[in-house]
């Protein structure tokens, strides 16, 4: 019997599956909207998954390709993906590692940022999330989950391609949270193009504004508020080191993020502020089904990794928590890869 057969993990999908049978389904199936699901998950944040001490097989713990073909208009919603991404709604358990911290997470409505936001709240942090107004329904689910953890959840929608908005975002987060200890520059734009000829100046500009300029503007605005013990975490990518032929503009921004992370780590070390990055591999998020990948590549997304599957956002959460936590007090200027075994320097 395989590890996973012996110790099946109850994921949000499996919770859904169970709810979809018998009396529960008869009573609740017509009402299982994404927000109802979030509320159900929020009501039982730590009870659905087995203890972390239970050994499981990472190959079979989460969905493997093929995924159904699907596309959404950018920026997309996690709630419309099939299968639903797992952001830790029913599985992430905190242990007070960020008790009392105040965190701002950009792109906190969905994907990797959502997994970080949920985990931070379950670790005891108050969390403000930024996202685009079109993502309000995803963001509401996250705010519900943060508040169900007994923490303050602050929704700060707006477009970070504007410097004025970035300055206001940080000011609003500091005011609403009463300070700032953790900044996660995670929002990102990725639109694949087969040829450089197909990358318009408008796309190039939007990719750099979102991934690089906003990180610069938000970090700059945050600096006066950060004190010793604060942590900045930037979401880079394996694309920084191993750029794909069809992600020329995006991969450049991710290399910028790695470089920015290392410069800022040196600049802020004397102030006791740590700056690190997370470099994910292929992760099942809206970014990928809204033009991030060629549509015909979605069914096999993640299959080329040594683990043979895409990662789920929840699998990134421990990296963000670890880098934010005091336990990582000597780690700065580092890039933490979470990528199913793909090579990194
Ligand atoms: P996602 O679509 O769930 O998150 C990206 C978020 O960026 C969106 O939710 C949106 O709120 C935000 N965003 C984009 N443009 C914005 C703008 N102009 N103003 C405000 N917010 C904006 O996808 P994700 O994969 O979780 O992406 C999060 C980060 O992870 C990105 O930086 C991405 O480059 C990086 N990343 C993703 C993967 C992957 O395979 N999914 C791999 C490596 C790195
Ligand atoms: Mg989103």
Coordinates of C-alpha atoms and ligand atoms in Angstrom, one line a residue, residues 76 109-110 135, ligand 2:
X76 CA -8.9 35.7 -13.7
X109 CA -6.5 37.5 -3.4
X110 CA -5.4 34.4 -5.3
X135 CA -10.7 40.2 -8.3
Ligands
LIG2 MG1 -6.0 37.1 -8.5

